[in-house]
Backbone as numpy.savetxt, mean C-alpha at the origin, in Angstrom:
# Nx Ny Nz CAx CAy CAz Cx Cy Cz
-6.23 -11.31 15.27 -7.07 -10.12 15.27 -6.20 -8.88 15.27
-6.63 -7.86 14.59 -5.85 -6.64 14.44 -5.83 -5.83 15.72
-4.67 -5.31 16.06 -4.57 -4.44 17.23 -4.48 -2.98 16.82
-4.31 -2.72 15.54 -4.19 -1.35 15.05 -5.48 -0.94 14.35
-5.77 0.35 14.36 -6.94 0.86 13.66 -6.62 1.08 12.20
-7.03 2.22 11.69 -6.79 2.56 10.29 -5.44 3.27 10.15
-4.69 2.87 9.14 -3.41 3.51 8.85 -3.38 3.90 7.39
-3.02 5.16 7.14 -2.76 5.64 5.79 -1.26 5.84 5.69
-0.61 5.10 4.80 0.83 5.22 4.59 1.05 5.94 3.26
1.77 7.05 3.31 2.01 7.86 2.12 3.38 7.50 1.56
3.41 7.16 0.27 4.64 6.80 -0.43 4.93 7.85 -1.49
6.21 8.09 -1.74 6.57 9.03 -2.81 7.93 8.67 -3.37
8.10 8.96 -4.64 9.38 8.69 -5.29 9.40 7.37 -6.00
10.58 6.75 -6.04 10.81 5.51 -6.76 11.09 4.38 -5.79
10.51 3.22 -6.07 10.72 2.05 -5.22 11.20 0.89 -6.09
12.42 0.43 -5.77 13.05 -0.65 -6.53 13.88 -1.49 -5.59
14.80 -2.26 -6.13 15.62 -3.16 -5.33 16.34 -2.43 -4.20
16.79 -1.21 -4.45 17.52 -0.44 -3.43 16.65 -0.08 -2.23
15.34 -0.07 -2.40 14.44 0.33 -1.31 13.67 -0.87 -0.73
14.11 -2.08 -1.03 13.40 -3.28 -0.61 13.18 -3.34 0.91
14.22 -3.12 1.68 14.10 -3.21 3.14 13.19 -2.13 3.70
13.27 -0.92 3.15 12.41 0.17 3.62 10.94 -0.13 3.30
10.69 -0.69 2.12 9.32 -1.09 1.78 8.84 -2.18 2.72
9.68 -3.15 2.95 9.30 -4.26 3.84 8.94 -3.74 5.23
9.72 -2.79 5.74 9.44 -2.21 7.06 8.13 -1.41 7.05
7.91 -0.63 6.01 6.67 0.15 5.91 5.46 -0.77 5.81
5.57 -1.81 5.00 4.45 -2.74 4.84 4.20 -3.53 6.11
5.24 -3.82 6.89 5.07 -4.55 8.14 4.13 -3.81 9.08
4.17 -2.50 9.06 3.27 -1.69 9.89 1.83 -1.90 9.46
1.62 -2.09 8.15 0.27 -2.20 7.60 -0.34 -3.59 7.76
0.47 -4.57 8.05 -0.02 -5.95 8.15 -1.10 -6.08 9.21
-0.94 -5.42 10.35 -1.90 -5.58 11.44 -2.96 -4.51 11.52
-3.00 -3.60 10.57 -3.98 -2.51 10.62 -5.35 -3.02 10.19
-6.38 -2.61 10.92 -7.74 -2.99 10.55 -8.04 -2.52 9.13
-7.69 -1.28 8.82 -7.81 -0.75 7.47 -6.45 -0.21 7.08
-5.92 -0.67 5.94 -4.62 -0.21 5.45 -4.83 0.48 4.10
-4.35 1.73 4.03 -4.45 2.50 2.81 -3.04 2.91 2.41
-2.66 2.60 1.18 -1.36 2.98 0.64 -1.59 4.10 -0.35
-1.12 5.29 -0.02 -1.28 6.45 -0.90 -0.09 6.49 -1.84
-0.31 6.09 -3.10 0.74 6.03 -4.11 0.65 7.19 -5.10
-0.08 8.24 -4.76 -0.25 9.36 -5.68 1.06 10.00 -6.09
2.05 10.00 -5.21 3.34 10.62 -5.53 4.43 9.61 -5.86
4.05 8.37 -6.15 5.02 7.35 -6.56 5.23 7.50 -8.06
6.50 7.58 -8.46 6.82 7.76 -9.87 7.32 6.48 -10.54
7.74 5.48 -9.73 8.30 4.27 -10.32 8.21 3.12 -9.34
7.82 1.95 -9.83 7.83 0.71 -9.07 8.45 -0.36 -9.95
9.27 -1.23 -9.37 9.78 -2.36 -10.15 9.25 -3.66 -9.55
9.76 -4.77 -10.06 9.27 -6.07 -9.61 9.54 -6.32 -8.12
10.56 -5.69 -7.57 10.83 -5.83 -6.14 9.67 -5.25 -5.34
9.21 -4.07 -5.72 8.08 -3.45 -5.02 6.82 -4.29 -5.19
6.61 -4.82 -6.39 5.43 -5.66 -6.63 5.49 -6.93 -5.77
6.67 -7.49 -5.63 6.84 -8.67 -4.78 6.53 -8.36 -3.32
6.99 -7.21 -2.85 6.72 -6.81 -1.46 5.23 -6.53 -1.26
4.57 -5.96 -2.26 3.13 -5.75 -2.18 2.39 -7.08 -2.09
2.85 -8.05 -2.86 2.23 -9.38 -2.81 2.41 -10.00 -1.43
3.58 -9.83 -0.84 3.82 -10.34 0.51 2.90 -9.65 1.52
2.68 -8.35 1.35 1.75 -7.62 2.22 0.35 -8.23 2.10
-0.09 -8.45 0.88 -1.41 -9.06 0.67 -1.51 -10.41 1.37
-0.52 -11.24 1.19 -0.54 -12.58 1.79 -0.60 -12.52 3.31
0.18 -11.62 3.90 0.21 -11.50 5.36 -1.15 -11.01 5.88
-1.75 -10.04 5.20 -3.07 -9.54 5.63 -4.13 -10.64 5.47
-4.07 -11.37 4.37 -5.04 -12.44 4.14 -4.89 -13.53 5.21
-3.65 -13.88 5.55 -3.40 -14.90 6.57 -3.92 -14.47 7.93
-3.94 -13.15 8.16 -4.44 -12.61 9.43 -5.95 -12.41 9.39
-6.58 -12.73 8.27 -8.02 -12.59 8.16 -8.49 -11.16 7.96
-7.62 -10.30 7.45 -7.95 -8.89 7.26 -8.38 -8.61 5.83
-9.17 -7.56 5.67 -9.60 -7.14 4.34 -8.40 -6.68 3.52
-8.54 -6.74 2.20 -7.45 -6.25 1.34 -7.15 -4.77 1.61
-5.89 -4.42 1.46 -5.49 -3.02 1.58 -6.00 -2.25 0.37
-6.10 -0.94 0.52 -6.52 -0.06 -0.56 -5.32 0.71 -1.06
-5.16 0.78 -2.37 -4.10 1.58 -2.98 -4.77 2.77 -3.66
-4.32 3.97 -3.28 -4.85 5.20 -3.84 -3.82 5.76 -4.81
-4.21 5.91 -6.08 -3.33 6.55 -7.04 -4.14 6.99 -8.26
-3.73 8.12 -8.79 -4.31 8.58 -10.05 -3.24 8.61 -11.14
-2.06 8.04 -10.84 -0.94 7.97 -11.78 -1.22 6.86 -12.81
-1.48 7.26 -14.05 -1.81 6.31 -15.10 -0.76 5.25 -15.33
0.52 5.61 -15.25 1.59 4.63 -15.46 1.61 3.58 -14.36
1.43 4.01 -13.13 1.41 3.07 -12.01 0.18 2.18 -12.11
-0.97 2.76 -12.43 -2.19 1.96 -12.58 -2.04 0.93 -13.69
-1.43 1.32 -14.80 -1.24 0.40 -15.92 -0.35 -0.78 -15.48
0.70 -0.50 -14.74 1.56 -1.57 -14.23 0.75 -2.53 -13.36
-0.05 -1.98 -12.45 -0.88 -2.83 -11.59 -1.87 -3.66 -12.41
-2.40 -3.11 -13.48 -3.32 -3.86 -14.34 -2.60 -4.97 -15.08
-1.41 -4.69 -15.57 -0.63 -5.69 -16.31 -0.36 -6.91 -15.45
-0.02 -6.69 -14.19 0.31 -7.81 -13.30 -0.89 -8.28 -12.48
-2.08 -7.75 -12.79 -3.34 -8.19 -12.21 -3.39 -8.03 -10.69
-2.88 -6.90 -10.19 -2.88 -6.66 -8.74 -4.27 -6.37 -8.18
-5.25 -6.12 -9.04 -6.59 -5.89 -8.53 -7.18 -7.16 -7.89
-6.51 -8.29 -8.08 -6.89 -9.52 -7.37 -6.62 -9.39 -5.88
-5.61 -8.58 -5.52 -5.13 -8.51 -4.15 -5.48 -7.23 -3.41
-5.73 -6.15 -4.14 -5.93 -4.84 -3.53 -7.17 -4.16 -4.10
-7.68 -3.21 -3.33 -8.75 -2.34 -3.81 -8.06 -1.10 -4.36
-8.42 -0.68 -5.56 -7.81 0.51 -6.17 -8.83 1.63 -6.26
-8.36 2.84 -5.99 -9.19 4.03 -6.10 -8.30 5.22 -6.41
-8.88 6.25 -6.99 -8.09 7.46 -7.27 -8.30 8.55 -6.22
-9.16 8.29 -5.23 -9.37 9.25 -4.15 -9.29 8.53 -2.81
-8.94 9.28 -1.80 -8.83 8.71 -0.46 -10.20 8.20 -0.01
-10.28 6.96 0.48 -11.57 6.45 0.97 -12.13 7.35 2.06
-13.42 7.53 2.04 -14.10 8.43 2.98 -13.77 8.09 4.43
-13.76 6.80 4.76 -13.49 6.41 6.14 -12.01 6.49 6.52
-11.15 6.89 5.58 -9.73 7.08 5.88 -9.37 8.56 5.95
-10.37 9.42 5.88 -10.12 10.86 5.93 -10.29 11.44 7.32
-11.11 10.82 8.11 -11.42 11.38 9.42 -10.56 10.81 10.52
-10.99 11.01 11.71 -10.29 10.51 12.89 -10.98 9.26 13.38
-10.34 8.36 14.04 -8.89 8.32 14.21 -8.22 7.52 13.10
-7.36 8.18 12.39 -6.56 7.54 11.34 -5.12 7.90 11.60
-4.28 6.89 11.64 -2.86 7.09 11.83 -2.23 7.33 10.45
-1.74 8.53 10.20 -1.11 8.86 8.91 0.41 8.80 9.09
1.04 8.05 8.21 2.49 7.88 8.28 3.09 8.09 6.90
4.36 8.43 6.87 5.07 8.60 5.61 6.17 7.56 5.52
6.15 6.82 4.43 7.20 5.84 4.17 8.43 6.58 3.68
9.62 6.01 3.86 10.81 6.64 3.29 10.64 6.81 1.78
11.08 7.93 1.26 10.96 8.16 -0.18 12.34 8.13 -0.81
12.36 7.76 -2.07 13.63 7.62 -2.80 13.54 8.30 -4.13
């Protein structure tokens, strides 16, 4: 059972092999959140390392019996990448912040940016 409430994690910049450990640490925080929202609006690049870490996040949340995390982005290139690798199987996608993630109490955090 989750001990954390809602967490919005804001990501920005590029995420690749060099940022693997930082992504893993950021995602570890989201594993136990009742609601996990990943704000990718300011992400400019993701590679297969980031996609692999996202898949691990999905698996950990599913194993804990939690709902899928939500990814917020209006970046067409990032969305196209997610569509190509069929990530909508694992995450909820939206271009705006979910209504229930805008109010209190929501823990807003910033992931390291690269």
